[in-house]
């Protein structure tokens, strides 16, 4: 007996309804494909903006500003590019070659640092992308204009964003202090730690993490991250620290200067007060470091925070090899 009600089985078996469902299925499939394509196109447009979205800190103050608007540019690698400052259509090396400060991206050609195109090409691509923006500018320190080979040292700004910082935060580079120290040291150090902890760029593979940590160690510095095996997070009291417990690790200590001893070739030993070391806890530094850190006028009794690797000098004397120092007076 027919009740006038259509059950689910009857509905599915209905030929006309089945044909309609097929048409609707094809229609929605086309919409889905179009949505995916549209999303991809929008992502290609938005990616450069997203890349720069959170880079708004640590831009230099009172430096010379150079606009790159409508200027011919040529990217060499992730930290170097040529700019036609003379606007004659040609590039003069090194007068028109720019080396970005605080960064050192993987090499694309053979060098003493090795060759790493797998990680270097993304860095180069990132720099090319941001330089394609119309309002890129350079910031140059009048007191420190050029570095090795006469290249112009600069911070690159695009739409108010610090690209040097962005290179570090995306893992395209580690935080380099060879040519100068930024005023916003903490901002750069945090950006490096972020990339390290998120396994980005040079920090994304086990082998590359190990390689770059060793390179940093050879240069007397490291990543300020609790996930870095070389980094000791806790700040120690200089009067009681036992450096033998931290052999080959990066420590931070606070203490007062007991004595300063000048050595040859600009080297200096600074002794911090220590309860068990008669002379004090030795900290070795060099003239260029002290100049960068503004420590030329430190004296006995000053309170400092010292940061660097704990090392055993000539298998006899434990000391800290200075990387950074902050006057706490």
Short mmCIF file of C-alpha atoms in Angstrom, two decimals, residues 50-248:
data_model
loop_
_atom_site.label_atom_id
_atom_site.label_comp_id
_atom_site.label_asym_id
_atom_site.label_seq_id
_atom_site.Cartn_x
_atom_site.Cartn_y
_atom_site.Cartn_z
CA UNK A 50 53.05 38.27 4.71
CA UNK A 51 56.83 37.87 4.60
CA UNK A 52 57.25 41.44 5.83
CA UNK A 53 54.25 41.58 8.14
CA UNK A 54 56.04 41.49 11.49
CA UNK A 55 59.37 43.14 10.70
CA UNK A 56 58.95 46.62 12.16
CA UNK A 57 61.75 46.94 14.72
CA UNK A 58 65.43 47.75 15.08
CA UNK A 59 65.70 50.19 12.17
CA UNK A 60 68.73 52.49 12.54
CA UNK A 61 68.42 56.05 13.77
CA UNK A 62 70.41 59.06 12.54
CA UNK A 63 71.93 57.12 9.64
CA UNK A 64 72.15 58.34 6.05
CA UNK A 65 69.12 57.39 3.94
CA UNK A 66 69.50 56.30 0.29
CA UNK A 67 66.41 55.71 -1.83
CA UNK A 68 66.48 52.81 -4.30
CA UNK A 69 63.33 53.97 -6.10
CA UNK A 70 63.47 53.38 -9.88
CA UNK A 71 67.10 52.26 -9.52
CA UNK A 72 68.54 49.35 -11.47
CA UNK A 73 69.39 46.52 -9.06
CA UNK A 74 71.10 43.14 -9.38
CA UNK A 75 70.94 40.51 -6.63
CA UNK A 76 74.17 38.55 -6.08
CA UNK A 77 73.07 36.37 -3.17
CA UNK A 78 70.98 36.60 -0.02
CA UNK A 79 73.06 39.35 1.62
CA UNK A 80 74.63 41.20 -1.33
CA UNK A 81 73.30 43.15 -4.31
CA UNK A 82 74.43 45.80 -6.79
CA UNK A 83 72.71 49.17 -7.09
CA UNK A 84 73.17 51.65 -9.94
CA UNK A 85 73.72 54.66 -7.67
CA UNK A 86 75.19 56.68 -10.56
CA UNK A 87 72.14 55.83 -12.69
CA UNK A 88 74.32 55.24 -15.75
CA UNK A 89 72.94 51.79 -16.50
CA UNK A 90 76.08 49.98 -15.32
CA UNK A 91 77.30 48.50 -12.03
CA UNK A 92 80.69 49.50 -10.63
CA UNK A 93 82.18 46.95 -8.24
CA UNK A 94 82.78 47.58 -5.36
CA UNK A 95 81.55 51.19 -5.35
CA UNK A 96 77.99 50.14 -6.15
CA UNK A 97 77.91 46.81 -4.32
CA UNK A 98 75.84 46.65 -1.12
CA UNK A 99 76.57 44.24 1.74
CA UNK A 100 73.74 43.92 4.25
CA UNK A 101 74.77 44.29 7.89
CA UNK A 102 74.23 41.70 10.64
CA UNK A 103 73.58 38.83 8.22
CA UNK A 104 75.57 36.13 6.42
CA UNK A 105 73.48 33.96 4.12
CA UNK A 106 74.68 30.60 2.69
CA UNK A 107 77.20 30.89 -0.14
CA UNK A 108 76.18 30.13 -3.72
CA UNK A 109 79.78 29.82 -4.95
CA UNK A 110 82.84 28.08 -3.57
CA UNK A 111 84.43 29.93 -0.65
CA UNK A 112 86.27 29.28 2.61
CA UNK A 113 82.83 28.95 4.19
CA UNK A 114 81.78 26.27 1.73
CA UNK A 115 79.04 26.22 -0.88
CA UNK A 116 75.39 25.70 0.04
CA UNK A 117 72.98 26.52 -2.83
CA UNK A 118 70.18 24.44 -1.29
CA UNK A 119 69.86 26.98 1.52
CA UNK A 120 71.41 29.94 -0.29
CA UNK A 121 69.01 30.13 -3.24
CA UNK A 122 65.89 30.68 -1.06
CA UNK A 123 67.73 33.55 0.66
CA UNK A 124 68.58 35.08 -2.72
CA UNK A 125 64.98 34.66 -3.86
CA UNK A 126 63.70 36.36 -0.71
CA UNK A 127 65.99 39.36 -1.23
CA UNK A 128 64.99 39.63 -4.90
CA UNK A 129 61.31 39.59 -3.92
CA UNK A 130 61.57 42.40 -1.38
CA UNK A 131 63.80 44.51 -3.66
CA UNK A 132 61.08 44.39 -6.31
CA UNK A 133 59.06 46.72 -4.08
CA UNK A 134 59.06 50.33 -5.25
CA UNK A 135 59.91 52.08 -1.99
CA UNK A 136 63.06 50.26 -0.82
CA UNK A 137 65.65 52.39 0.99
CA UNK A 138 69.10 51.84 2.47
CA UNK A 139 70.35 53.08 5.84
CA UNK A 140 74.11 53.66 6.03
CA UNK A 141 76.10 54.48 9.15
CA UNK A 142 78.21 57.61 8.38
CA UNK A 143 80.88 56.31 10.79
CA UNK A 144 81.02 52.83 9.25
CA UNK A 145 80.21 53.08 5.54
CA UNK A 146 82.26 50.31 3.98
CA UNK A 147 83.49 46.84 4.85
CA UNK A 148 85.69 44.28 3.15
CA UNK A 149 86.42 44.93 -0.53
CA UNK A 150 84.99 48.45 -0.26
CA UNK A 151 81.36 47.33 -0.28
CA UNK A 152 78.70 49.64 1.15
CA UNK A 153 77.41 48.37 4.51
CA UNK A 154 73.71 48.97 5.05
CA UNK A 155 70.37 48.06 6.54
CA UNK A 156 67.64 47.56 3.94
CA UNK A 157 64.16 48.91 4.67
CA UNK A 158 61.09 48.10 2.58
CA UNK A 159 57.75 49.67 3.48
CA UNK A 160 58.95 50.32 7.02
CA UNK A 161 60.27 46.79 7.52
CA UNK A 162 63.83 45.79 8.41
CA UNK A 163 64.86 43.23 5.77
CA UNK A 164 68.14 42.38 7.51
CA UNK A 165 66.11 41.32 10.52
CA UNK A 166 63.66 39.44 8.29
CA UNK A 167 66.49 37.39 6.76
CA UNK A 168 67.47 36.25 10.25
CA UNK A 169 63.94 35.57 11.46
CA UNK A 170 63.15 33.45 8.38
CA UNK A 171 66.29 31.41 8.95
CA UNK A 172 68.01 32.62 5.78
CA UNK A 173 70.95 33.83 7.89
CA UNK A 174 72.43 33.71 11.34
CA UNK A 175 73.02 36.90 13.34
CA UNK A 176 76.44 38.22 12.32
CA UNK A 177 78.33 40.97 14.17
CA UNK A 178 81.56 41.12 12.19
CA UNK A 179 81.23 44.60 10.72
CA UNK A 180 79.14 46.27 13.42
CA UNK A 181 76.83 45.75 16.39
CA UNK A 182 73.20 46.88 16.12
CA UNK A 183 71.64 49.05 18.80
CA UNK A 184 68.74 46.61 18.83
CA UNK A 185 70.89 43.61 19.75
CA UNK A 186 68.11 41.90 21.70
CA UNK A 187 65.68 42.16 18.77
CA UNK A 188 68.15 40.47 16.41
CA UNK A 189 69.07 37.80 18.97
CA UNK A 190 65.40 36.97 19.56
CA UNK A 191 64.79 36.75 15.81
CA UNK A 192 67.65 34.26 15.48
CA UNK A 193 66.33 32.21 18.41
CA UNK A 194 62.87 32.19 16.83
CA UNK A 195 64.19 30.78 13.54
CA UNK A 196 66.30 28.24 15.43
CA UNK A 197 63.39 26.99 17.53
CA UNK A 198 61.02 26.87 14.55
CA UNK A 199 63.58 24.96 12.45
CA UNK A 200 63.53 27.52 9.64
CA UNK A 201 66.04 27.85 6.80
CA UNK A 202 69.60 27.07 7.87
CA UNK A 203 68.19 25.64 11.11
CA UNK A 204 65.76 23.25 9.39
CA UNK A 205 68.04 20.22 8.99
CA UNK A 206 70.04 18.37 11.62
CA UNK A 207 73.29 18.59 9.64
CA UNK A 208 72.91 22.28 8.82
CA UNK A 209 71.97 23.12 12.44
CA UNK A 210 75.12 21.39 13.65
CA UNK A 211 77.27 23.01 10.96
CA UNK A 212 76.09 26.55 11.66
CA UNK A 213 76.26 26.15 15.43
CA UNK A 214 79.88 25.04 15.06
CA UNK A 215 80.62 28.00 12.78
CA UNK A 216 79.14 30.37 15.33
CA UNK A 217 81.15 28.72 18.08
CA UNK A 218 84.36 29.23 16.10
CA UNK A 219 83.44 32.92 15.87
CA UNK A 220 82.85 33.05 19.64
CA UNK A 221 79.06 33.40 19.60
CA UNK A 222 75.93 31.27 19.64
CA UNK A 223 72.14 31.27 19.40
CA UNK A 224 70.41 32.60 22.52
CA UNK A 225 67.98 29.69 22.84
CA UNK A 226 67.36 27.16 25.59
CA UNK A 227 67.17 24.51 22.85
CA UNK A 228 70.77 25.24 21.89
CA UNK A 229 73.07 22.74 23.68
CA UNK A 230 75.90 25.30 23.82
CA UNK A 231 73.82 28.00 25.51
CA UNK A 232 73.52 28.24 29.31
CA UNK A 233 70.30 30.12 29.97
CA UNK A 234 70.80 31.00 33.64
CA UNK A 235 72.82 34.14 34.38
CA UNK A 236 75.57 33.23 36.86
CA UNK A 237 77.21 35.09 39.73
CA UNK A 238 80.84 35.77 38.74
CA UNK A 239 82.02 35.40 42.34
CA UNK A 240 81.04 31.74 42.65
CA UNK A 241 80.85 30.28 39.14
CA UNK A 242 82.92 27.17 38.37
CA UNK A 243 83.83 27.48 34.69
CA UNK A 244 85.05 23.89 34.55
CA UNK A 245 81.40 22.82 34.68
CA UNK A 246 80.69 24.78 31.50
CA UNK A 247 83.64 23.81 29.31
CA UNK A 248 82.92 24.80 25.71
#
